[in-house]
Tab-separated table of C-alpha atoms in Angstrom:
chain	number	residue	atom	x	y	z
V	1	MET	CA	32.415	110.942	248.757
V	2	ARG	CA	30.707	112.024	252.164
V	3	ALA	CA	33.617	113.731	253.324
V	4	TRP	CA	33.883	115.645	249.787
V	5	ILE	CA	30.437	116.710	250.539
V	6	LEU	CA	30.249	117.777	254.014
V	7	ALA	CA	33.535	119.779	253.694
V	8	PRO	CA	31.722	122.570	250.994
V	9	LEU	CA	28.471	122.732	253.334
V	10	LEU	CA	30.703	123.068	256.703
V	11	TRP	CA	32.330	125.856	254.807
V	12	LEU	CA	29.236	127.367	253.581
V	13	LEU	CA	28.002	127.344	257.404
V	14	THR	CA	31.033	129.821	258.571
V	15	LEU	CA	29.948	132.217	255.759
V	16	PRO	CA	27.225	134.167	258.075
V	17	ALA	CA	30.021	134.232	260.885
V	18	TRP	CA	32.808	135.655	258.392
V	19	ALA	CA	30.585	138.350	257.205
V	20	ASP	CA	29.467	139.314	260.440
V	21	ALA	CA	33.262	139.747	261.976
V	22	ARG	CA	34.126	141.752	258.266
V	23	MET	CA	31.160	144.047	259.126
V	24	THR	CA	32.199	144.661	262.389
V	25	VAL	CA	35.645	145.486	261.154
V	26	LEU	CA	33.736	148.104	258.858
V	27	VAL	CA	32.091	149.433	261.664
V	28	ASP	CA	34.990	150.177	264.033
V	29	LEU	CA	36.734	151.595	261.003
V	30	LEU	CA	33.931	154.050	260.242
V	31	GLU	CA	33.997	154.951	263.974
V	32	LEU	CA	30.039	154.797	264.010
V	33	GLN	CA	30.086	154.429	267.832
V	34	GLU	CA	32.019	157.793	267.989
V	35	ALA	CA	29.918	159.210	264.989
V	36	ALA	CA	26.315	158.352	267.237
V	37	VAL	CA	27.721	159.796	270.250
V	38	ILE	CA	28.146	163.153	268.526
V	39	LEU	CA	25.040	163.005	266.974
V	40	SER	CA	23.069	162.105	270.442
V	41	ASP	CA	24.727	164.927	272.051
V	42	GLU	CA	22.914	167.056	269.109
V	43	GLY	CA	19.831	165.377	269.928
V	44	LEU	CA	19.973	166.306	273.736
V	45	SER	CA	21.209	169.750	272.673
V	46	HIS	CA	17.845	169.945	270.439
V	47	ALA	CA	15.900	168.243	273.178
V	48	GLU	CA	16.879	170.926	275.588
V	49	THR	CA	15.531	173.576	273.218
V	50	LEU	CA	12.260	171.779	273.047
V	51	ASN	CA	12.199	171.918	276.819
V	52	GLN	CA	12.700	175.419	276.685
V	53	GLU	CA	10.046	176.460	273.725
V	54	MET	CA	7.444	173.663	274.401
V	55	LEU	CA	7.263	172.723	278.166
V	56	GLY	CA	8.541	175.984	279.633
V	57	GLY	CA	11.771	174.751	281.104
V	58	GLN	CA	9.988	172.761	283.146
V	59	GLY	CA	10.658	169.030	281.783
V	60	GLY	CA	12.951	168.532	284.736
V	61	PRO	CA	14.865	165.243	285.605
V	62	GLY	CA	12.029	163.281	284.320
V	63	TRP	CA	12.584	164.623	280.554
V	64	GLN	CA	16.038	164.578	280.805
V	65	MET	CA	15.787	160.640	281.364
V	66	GLN	CA	13.508	160.368	278.955
V	67	VAL	CA	15.596	162.194	275.910
V	68	GLU	CA	18.637	160.231	277.367
V	69	SER	CA	16.790	157.152	276.947
V	70	ILE	CA	15.282	158.134	273.117
V	71	HIS	CA	18.910	159.173	271.639
V	72	ASP	CA	20.913	155.883	272.605
V	73	ALA	CA	23.960	155.987	270.324
V	74	GLY	CA	24.299	152.064	270.711
V	75	ARG	CA	20.965	151.765	269.599
V	76	MET	CA	21.623	154.011	266.426
V	77	VAL	CA	25.040	151.870	265.605
V	78	GLU	CA	22.753	148.516	265.407
V	79	MET	CA	20.504	150.269	263.014
V	80	VAL	CA	23.006	151.340	260.743
V	81	ARG	CA	24.832	148.243	260.771
V	82	ARG	CA	21.752	146.411	259.923
V	83	ALA	CA	21.461	148.962	257.051
V	84	LEU	CA	25.189	148.086	255.896
V	85	GLU	CA	24.411	144.639	255.879
V	86	GLU	CA	21.089	144.879	253.989
V	87	THR	CA	22.928	147.178	251.366
V	88	MET	CA	26.384	145.976	250.718
V	89	THR	CA	27.810	142.595	249.169
V	90	PRO	CA	30.675	140.977	250.899
V	91	ASP	CA	32.987	142.449	247.836
V	92	GLU	CA	31.678	145.849	248.612
V	93	VAL	CA	32.538	145.772	252.254
V	94	GLU	CA	35.962	144.168	251.684
V	95	THR	CA	36.640	147.476	249.210
V	96	ALA	CA	35.015	149.254	251.852
V	97	ILE	CA	37.533	147.909	254.543
V	98	ALA	CA	40.786	148.263	252.084
V	99	PHE	CA	39.790	152.151	251.851
V	100	TYR	CA	39.457	152.972	255.078
V	101	SER	CA	42.046	151.025	256.734
V	102	ALA	CA	44.502	153.135	254.501
V	103	ASP	CA	46.096	156.547	255.860
V	104	LEU	CA	43.479	158.250	253.885
V	105	GLY	CA	40.543	156.644	254.663
V	106	SER	CA	41.303	156.795	258.462
V	107	ARG	CA	41.870	160.281	258.557
V	108	ILE	CA	38.672	161.116	256.653
V	109	VAL	CA	36.991	159.473	259.268
V	110	ALA	CA	38.600	161.538	262.085
V	111	LEU	CA	38.041	164.543	260.049
V	112	GLU	CA	34.558	164.207	259.557
V	113	ASN	CA	33.515	163.162	263.209
V	114	ALA	CA	35.680	166.318	264.336
V	115	GLY	CA	33.894	168.622	261.612
V	116	ARG	CA	30.588	167.125	262.686
V	117	ALA	CA	31.226	167.918	266.278
V	118	ALA	CA	32.264	171.184	265.885
V	119	ILE	CA	29.580	172.579	263.552
V	120	ALA	CA	27.295	171.881	266.305
V	121	ASP	CA	28.464	174.915	267.517
V	122	ARG	CA	26.319	177.448	265.901
V	123	GLU	CA	29.487	180.131	265.799
V	124	VAL	CA	31.315	177.703	264.197
V	125	GLU	CA	28.326	176.507	261.714
V	126	LEU	CA	27.664	180.575	260.844
V	127	ILE	CA	31.474	181.095	260.016
V	128	ALA	CA	31.732	177.568	257.870
V	129	ARG	CA	28.614	179.002	256.350
V	130	ALA	CA	29.905	182.141	255.339
V	131	ASN	CA	33.471	180.487	253.929
V	132	TYR	CA	31.289	178.180	251.940
V	133	GLY	CA	29.837	181.676	250.504
V	134	VAL	CA	33.122	183.238	249.902
V	135	LEU	CA	34.535	180.126	247.996
V	136	ALA	CA	31.571	179.653	245.727
V	137	GLY	CA	31.578	183.344	244.866
V	138	ASP	CA	35.214	182.748	244.052
V	139	HIS	CA	34.648	179.811	242.081
V	140	ASP	CA	36.984	178.162	243.946
V	141	PRO	CA	38.079	174.484	242.367
V	142	ARG	CA	37.647	172.794	245.929
V	143	ILE	CA	33.670	173.281	245.494
V	144	ALA	CA	34.010	171.201	242.618
V	145	LEU	CA	35.389	168.531	244.217
V	146	VAL	CA	33.362	168.488	247.206
V	147	ARG	CA	30.329	168.280	244.872
V	148	ARG	CA	31.732	164.922	243.534
V	149	LEU	CA	31.365	163.777	246.939
V	150	ILE	CA	27.698	165.267	247.134
V	151	ASP	CA	26.365	163.627	244.366
V	152	ALA	CA	28.121	160.447	244.453
V	153	ALA	CA	26.066	160.080	247.909
V	154	ASN	CA	22.996	162.010	246.345
V	155	MET	CA	23.365	163.833	249.877
V	156	ILE	CA	21.128	166.725	249.281
V	157	ASP	CA	18.261	164.828	248.488
V	158	ARG	CA	18.866	162.123	251.145
V	159	ASN	CA	19.404	164.824	253.462
V	160	VAL	CA	16.428	166.430	252.657
V	161	SER	CA	14.228	163.430	252.794
V	162	THR	CA	15.568	162.405	256.307
V	163	ALA	CA	14.728	166.144	257.472
V	164	LEU	CA	11.296	165.878	256.589
V	165	ASN	CA	10.448	162.311	257.472
V	166	SER	CA	11.682	163.235	260.877
V	167	ASN	CA	9.970	166.472	261.375
V	168	PHE	CA	6.555	164.243	260.142
V	169	GLN	CA	7.294	161.706	262.408
V	170	PHE	CA	8.035	164.035	265.493
V	171	LEU	CA	4.705	165.710	264.556
V	172	ARG	CA	3.007	162.256	264.288
V	173	GLY	CA	4.216	161.590	267.985
V	174	MET	CA	2.880	164.625	269.235
V	175	ARG	CA	-0.726	164.183	267.828
V	176	ASP	CA	-0.253	160.163	269.075
V	177	GLY	CA	0.833	162.101	272.568
V	178	GLY	CA	-2.473	163.788	272.406
V	179	ALA	CA	-0.743	167.660	271.419
V	180	LEU	CA	-2.263	167.709	268.109
V	181	GLU	CA	-5.184	166.282	266.262
V	182	ASP	CA	-4.134	166.502	262.388
V	183	SER	CA	-4.491	163.714	260.211
V	184	ASP	CA	-1.589	162.320	258.385
V	185	GLU	CA	-2.524	164.300	255.444
V	186	ASP	CA	-2.655	167.449	257.051
V	187	LEU	CA	0.907	166.998	258.335
V	188	LEU	CA	2.081	166.126	255.099
V	189	ALA	CA	0.847	169.168	253.473
V	190	ASP	CA	2.124	171.412	256.498
V	191	ILE	CA	5.559	169.737	256.307
V	192	GLY	CA	5.619	169.992	252.333
V	193	THR	CA	5.519	173.944	252.455
V	194	ASP	CA	9.055	173.671	253.853
V	195	LEU	CA	10.651	171.744	250.989
V	196	ASP	CA	12.280	174.423	249.130
V	197	ALA	CA	13.315	176.072	252.253
V	198	VAL	CA	14.560	172.846	253.723
V	199	THR	CA	16.393	172.135	250.638
V	200	GLU	CA	18.290	175.440	250.329
V	201	ASP	CA	19.411	175.426	254.010
V	202	THR	CA	20.580	171.506	253.688
V	203	SER	CA	22.782	172.209	250.044
V	204	VAL	CA	24.233	175.276	252.105
V	205	TRP	CA	24.817	173.170	255.474
V	206	VAL	CA	26.422	170.150	253.758
V	207	HIS	CA	28.839	172.211	251.511
V	208	ALA	CA	29.752	174.022	254.746
V	209	TYR	CA	30.177	171.162	256.769
V	210	MET	CA	32.219	169.152	254.125
V	211	LEU	CA	34.627	172.498	253.264
V	212	LEU	CA	35.201	172.379	257.087
V	213	ALA	CA	35.788	169.149	257.880
V	214	TYR	CA	38.173	168.171	254.804
V	215	HIS	CA	40.141	171.689	255.014
V	216	PRO	CA	43.235	170.033	256.119
V	217	LEU	CA	43.035	167.473	252.969
V	218	SER	CA	44.545	168.311	249.644
V	219	ASP	CA	42.864	168.608	246.791
V	220	ALA	CA	44.467	165.358	245.434
V	221	GLU	CA	43.312	163.659	248.614
V	222	ILE	CA	39.465	165.194	248.305
V	223	GLU	CA	39.796	163.503	244.414
V	224	ASP	CA	40.923	159.944	245.615
V	225	TYR	CA	37.995	160.187	248.230
V	226	ALA	CA	35.585	161.109	245.417
V	227	THR	CA	36.678	158.703	243.555
V	228	PHE	CA	36.000	155.715	245.875
V	229	ALA	CA	32.732	157.467	246.822
V	230	GLU	CA	31.805	157.064	243.090
V	231	THR	CA	32.733	153.117	243.255
V	232	ASP	CA	29.847	150.695	243.454
V	233	ALA	CA	30.940	150.056	247.157
V	234	GLY	CA	31.161	153.741	247.848
V	235	ARG	CA	27.744	154.172	246.617
V	236	ALA	CA	26.340	151.059	248.594
V	237	LEU	CA	27.986	152.394	251.641
V	238	ASN	CA	26.638	155.524	251.697
V	239	ARG	CA	23.389	154.449	250.699
V	240	GLY	CA	23.485	151.930	253.915
V	241	LEU	CA	24.527	154.792	255.996
V	242	PHE	CA	21.919	157.436	255.138
V	243	ASP	CA	19.272	154.324	255.044
V	244	GLY	CA	20.587	153.391	259.115
V	245	PHE	CA	20.828	156.763	260.220
V	246	GLY	CA	17.555	158.140	258.370
V	247	LYS	CA	15.622	155.422	260.262
V	248	ALA	CA	17.163	156.081	263.554
V	249	TYR	CA	16.099	159.640	263.201
V	250	GLU	CA	12.683	159.053	262.446
V	251	ASP	CA	12.377	156.825	265.688
V	252	ILE	CA	14.235	159.036	267.259
V	253	SER	CA	11.950	161.800	266.331
V	254	TYR	CA	8.702	160.236	266.832
V	255	ALA	CA	9.723	158.837	270.365
V	256	LEU	CA	10.913	162.787	271.223
V	257	GLY	CA	7.313	164.314	269.656
V	258	ARG	CA	5.261	161.725	271.943
V	259	ALA	CA	7.459	162.287	274.790
V	260	ALA	CA	6.747	166.032	274.525
V	261	ALA	CA	3.372	165.737	274.155
V	262	LEU	CA	2.823	163.722	276.771
V	263	ASN	CA	4.615	166.282	279.236
V	264	MET	CA	2.756	169.021	277.862
V	265	VAL	CA	-0.702	167.152	278.302
V	266	ASP	CA	0.498	166.532	282.062
V	267	GLU	CA	0.867	169.955	282.476
V	268	ARG	CA	-2.088	171.064	281.403
V	269	LEU	CA	-4.102	168.597	284.052
């Protein structure tokens, strides 16, 4: 009887390790490290713009070291992983693994990362936006397929929320670094005035990016992807990805704002 009791308990003790291993499989299939490096590179480019516009191009090696530390891809992946662990059930993880371990899922991940890296180039982004405008004007059926994906993940609202929260955190960082004196209420009011413009721009960008990324896929393949995105597993996965990357962007934005402010204050002194 004692052996019969211990066996299930020992099996239960292995569950966290098994779940951790399966999440590692999913993180690898999603190529989150590659995605985080692409996003970090975007952040470094943005930081150079801040250097030119806010620091007069005088940030130097110290600024570069700060922004490289702030845009740590490994830390970003860990934040996303934790969000996925909190959001997805074991069954949902297995469903996602099954989808992304297949040929279509693997190609989708590669296309999404390649598309994100490509659209970081301003000229490519403008072409992608123009292409979306043409297809939308012609009522191209591919637009409807892409919108299924957008709606399943609530991409517009979640991206807008991430953008506004990140802007707020950047301004908080600047205030805490001594460059601003506004209250949280003042900062929120200022950011709120951008809501409509940010929503419109985000909608165009998301459509443009997805049309660019999924261009090599057939309509049937995009429809299969949309069908997965509309499942409980697909929705939980996207919720976890947005939660994780959103939190990472907020932390990065706050740290970047504070670093910029401290450098600005040092220059004044």
